[in-house]
XYZ file of C-alpha atoms in Angstrom:
239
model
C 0.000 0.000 0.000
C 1.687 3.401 -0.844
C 1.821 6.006 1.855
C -0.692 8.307 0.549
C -3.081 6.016 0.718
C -2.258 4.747 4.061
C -2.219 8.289 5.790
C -5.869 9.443 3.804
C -7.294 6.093 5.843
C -5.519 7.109 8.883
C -7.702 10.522 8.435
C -10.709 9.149 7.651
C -10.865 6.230 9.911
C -9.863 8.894 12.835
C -12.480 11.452 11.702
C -14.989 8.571 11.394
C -14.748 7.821 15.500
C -14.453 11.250 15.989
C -18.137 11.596 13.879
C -19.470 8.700 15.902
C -18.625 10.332 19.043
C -19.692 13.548 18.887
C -23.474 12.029 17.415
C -24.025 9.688 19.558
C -23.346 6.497 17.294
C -20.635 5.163 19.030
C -22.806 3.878 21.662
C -24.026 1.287 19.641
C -20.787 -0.394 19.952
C -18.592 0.795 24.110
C -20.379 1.838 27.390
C -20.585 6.122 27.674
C -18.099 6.218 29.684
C -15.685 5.232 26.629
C -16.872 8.807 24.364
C -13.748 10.695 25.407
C -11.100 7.975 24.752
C -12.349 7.749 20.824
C -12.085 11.487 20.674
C -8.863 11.450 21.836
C -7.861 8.549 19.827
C -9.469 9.780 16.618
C -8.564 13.338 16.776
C -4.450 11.382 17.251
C -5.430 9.536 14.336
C -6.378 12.552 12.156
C -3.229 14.920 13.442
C -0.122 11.864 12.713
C -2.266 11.403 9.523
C -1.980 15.081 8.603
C 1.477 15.363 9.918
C 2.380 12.620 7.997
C 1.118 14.109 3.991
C 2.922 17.484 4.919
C 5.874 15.331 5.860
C 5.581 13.358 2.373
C 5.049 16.533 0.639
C 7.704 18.765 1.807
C 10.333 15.578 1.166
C 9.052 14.946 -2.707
C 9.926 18.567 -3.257
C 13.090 18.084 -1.802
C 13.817 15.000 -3.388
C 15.831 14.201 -6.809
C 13.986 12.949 -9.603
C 14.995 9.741 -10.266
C 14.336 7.331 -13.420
C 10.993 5.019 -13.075
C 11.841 1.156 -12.307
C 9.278 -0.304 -14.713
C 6.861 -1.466 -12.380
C 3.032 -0.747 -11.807
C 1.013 -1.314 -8.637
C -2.499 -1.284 -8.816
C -4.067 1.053 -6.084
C -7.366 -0.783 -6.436
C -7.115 -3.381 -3.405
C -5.834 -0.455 -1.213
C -8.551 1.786 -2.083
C -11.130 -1.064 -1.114
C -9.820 -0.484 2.243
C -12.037 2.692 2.422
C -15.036 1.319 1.976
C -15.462 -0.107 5.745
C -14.632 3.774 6.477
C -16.589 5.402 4.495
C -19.458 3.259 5.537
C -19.616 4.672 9.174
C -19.415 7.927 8.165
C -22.496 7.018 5.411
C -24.655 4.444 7.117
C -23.509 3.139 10.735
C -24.276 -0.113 11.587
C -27.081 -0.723 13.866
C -26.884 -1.933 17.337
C -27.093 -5.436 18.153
C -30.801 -6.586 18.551
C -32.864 -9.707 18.152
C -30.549 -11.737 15.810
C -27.913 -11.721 18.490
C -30.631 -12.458 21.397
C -31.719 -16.175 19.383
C -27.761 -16.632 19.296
C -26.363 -16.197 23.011
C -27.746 -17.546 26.054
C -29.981 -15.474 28.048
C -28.959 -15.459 31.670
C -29.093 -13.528 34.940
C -26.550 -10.677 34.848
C -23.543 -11.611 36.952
C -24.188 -9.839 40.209
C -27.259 -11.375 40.917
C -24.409 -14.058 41.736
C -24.382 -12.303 45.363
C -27.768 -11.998 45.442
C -27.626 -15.330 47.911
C -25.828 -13.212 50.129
C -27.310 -9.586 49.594
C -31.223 -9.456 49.735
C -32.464 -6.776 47.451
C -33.932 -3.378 48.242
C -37.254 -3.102 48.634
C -38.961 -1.622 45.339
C -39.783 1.908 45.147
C -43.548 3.438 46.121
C -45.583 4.264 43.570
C -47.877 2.345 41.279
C -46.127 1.780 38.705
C -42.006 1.154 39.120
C -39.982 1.730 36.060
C -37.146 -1.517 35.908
C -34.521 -1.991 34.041
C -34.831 -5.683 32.543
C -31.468 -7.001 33.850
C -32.510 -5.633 37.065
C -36.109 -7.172 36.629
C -34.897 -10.462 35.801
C -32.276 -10.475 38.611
C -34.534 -10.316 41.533
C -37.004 -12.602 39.690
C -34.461 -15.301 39.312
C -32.590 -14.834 42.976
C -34.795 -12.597 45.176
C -35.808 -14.703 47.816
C -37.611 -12.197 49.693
C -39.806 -12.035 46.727
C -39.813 -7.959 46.046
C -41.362 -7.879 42.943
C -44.323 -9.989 43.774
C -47.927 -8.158 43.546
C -45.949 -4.580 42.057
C -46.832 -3.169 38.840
C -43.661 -2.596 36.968
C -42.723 -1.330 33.458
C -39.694 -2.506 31.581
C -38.409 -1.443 28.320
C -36.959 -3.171 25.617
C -37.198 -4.843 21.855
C -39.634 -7.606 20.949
C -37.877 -10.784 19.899
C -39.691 -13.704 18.545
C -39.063 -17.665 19.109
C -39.955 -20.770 19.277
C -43.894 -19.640 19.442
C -42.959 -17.105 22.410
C -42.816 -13.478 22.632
C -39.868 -12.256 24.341
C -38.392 -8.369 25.749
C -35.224 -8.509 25.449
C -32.053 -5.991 26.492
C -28.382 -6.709 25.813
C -26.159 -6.170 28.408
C -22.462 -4.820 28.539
C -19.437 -5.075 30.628
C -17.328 -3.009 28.240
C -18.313 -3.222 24.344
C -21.316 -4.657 22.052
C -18.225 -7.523 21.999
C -18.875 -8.771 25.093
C -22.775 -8.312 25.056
C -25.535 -10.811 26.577
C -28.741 -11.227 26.513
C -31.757 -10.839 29.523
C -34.851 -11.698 28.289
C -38.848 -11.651 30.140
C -41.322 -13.851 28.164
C -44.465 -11.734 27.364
C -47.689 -13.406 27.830
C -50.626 -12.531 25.757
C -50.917 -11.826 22.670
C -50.505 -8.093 22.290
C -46.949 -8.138 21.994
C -46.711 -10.587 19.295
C -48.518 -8.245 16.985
C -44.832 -6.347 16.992
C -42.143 -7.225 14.644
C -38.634 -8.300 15.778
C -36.279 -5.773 17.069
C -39.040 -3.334 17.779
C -39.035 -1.216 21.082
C -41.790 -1.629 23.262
C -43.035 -0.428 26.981
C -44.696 -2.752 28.890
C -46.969 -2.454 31.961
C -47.301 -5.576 34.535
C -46.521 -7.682 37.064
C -43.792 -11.112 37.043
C -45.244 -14.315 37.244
C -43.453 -15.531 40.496
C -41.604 -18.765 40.285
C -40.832 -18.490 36.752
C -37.066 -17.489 36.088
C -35.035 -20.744 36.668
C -31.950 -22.262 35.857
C -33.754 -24.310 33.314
C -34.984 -21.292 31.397
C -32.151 -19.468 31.925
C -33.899 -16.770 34.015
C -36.305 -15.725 31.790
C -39.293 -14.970 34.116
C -42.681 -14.724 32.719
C -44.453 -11.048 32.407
C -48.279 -10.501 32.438
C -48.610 -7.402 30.918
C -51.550 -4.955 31.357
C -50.387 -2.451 28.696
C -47.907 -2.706 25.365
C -46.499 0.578 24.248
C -44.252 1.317 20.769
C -41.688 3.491 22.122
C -38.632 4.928 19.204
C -35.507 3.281 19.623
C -33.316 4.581 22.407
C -29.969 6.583 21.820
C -28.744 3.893 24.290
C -29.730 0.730 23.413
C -27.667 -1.436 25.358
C -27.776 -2.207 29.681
C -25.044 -2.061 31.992
């Protein structure tokens, strides 16, 4: 690959996680707390890139012509290279969503592993208690002072769609969409299933107590009262 082209996809690929920082993208793919790290290491990207050009420049003036070797190099296999880069500034890939749900394990996020030891807090007042799902399913699956029996709850999430079920689903993440799994709450009724895969939905209810085990890999079962469309979040992803 000649240097030009390596230092104009140093630029771009540093101005493209600069872009997805500053609009939001890049949570689709690291936790929030990672938004000043890809400025930093974008806007590094874009300056040794820039540096780099005036460097080249500057030293082709300088240097003595000299008689061509007789051999051509096509640029075209370099110049695919952009295309990955080009395509985050264009169009960036969505978050992770149902696909990845039916392909990874749901389970019980990994502090309700204390949760033997530590009893939960009781719920909030009010009459209805808004949950995040890997919180929901935690103390359905290890509560055993039972906190979330007989309280309306709402939990938010995408609709995902197998093996005749209707589940909400959230991905969770320790660092980046890399590491991401699943907690899912199987919907009963049959509002829910009217919604396609991946789409967001509220829902209004109680947990069906008993009903996250091992077996099912903590998916406890959700009566709802109300389904809601809601647009996708900015943040899709749990923590």
């Amino acid at each position: 690959m000649k240097r030009e082209t390596q230092n104009i996809l140093l630029i771009l690929l540093g101005g493209a996680l600069v872009k997805i920082a500053v609009n939001g993208d890049y949570l689709r793919y690291v936790k929030p707390a990672q938004q000043p790290w890809i400025i930093a290491g974008g806007g590094v990207m874009v300056l040794l890139g820039a540096v780099a050009i005036v460097r080249d420049l500057v030293t082709a003036r300088q240097a003595v012509p000299h008689e061509h070797d007789g051999h051509t190099h096509s640029a075209r296999p370099a110049w695919l290279l952009l295309v990955p880069v080009l395509a985050v500034f264009l169009v960036a890939p969505p978050a992770l969503g149902a696909d990845s749900v039916l392909r990874t394990e749901a389970r019980a996020p990994a502090s309700a592993a204390v949760a033997n030891a530590v009893a939960f807090p009781p719920l909030p007042a009010g009459n209805v208690v808004p949950l995040p799902v890997n919180e929901f399913v935690s103390r359905a699956g290890w509560d055993a002072a039972g906190t979330l029996n007989g309280r309306t709850v709402s939990l938010t999430g995408f609709v995902v769609h197998t093996g005749g079920s209707t589940l909400l689903a959230r991905l969770v993440i320790s660092c980046c969409a890399a590491d991401a799994f699943p907690v899912t709450v199987r919907l009963r009724g049959g509002e829910a299933g009217h919604f396609a895969s991946d789409a967001w939905i509220r829902v209004t209810g109680q947990v069906v107590p008993g009903t996250a085990t091992k077996d099912n890999s903590y998916t406890p079962d959700f009566a709802p009262v109300s389904v809601t469309p809601v647009p996708t979040p900015k943040d899709p992803y749990e923590y």
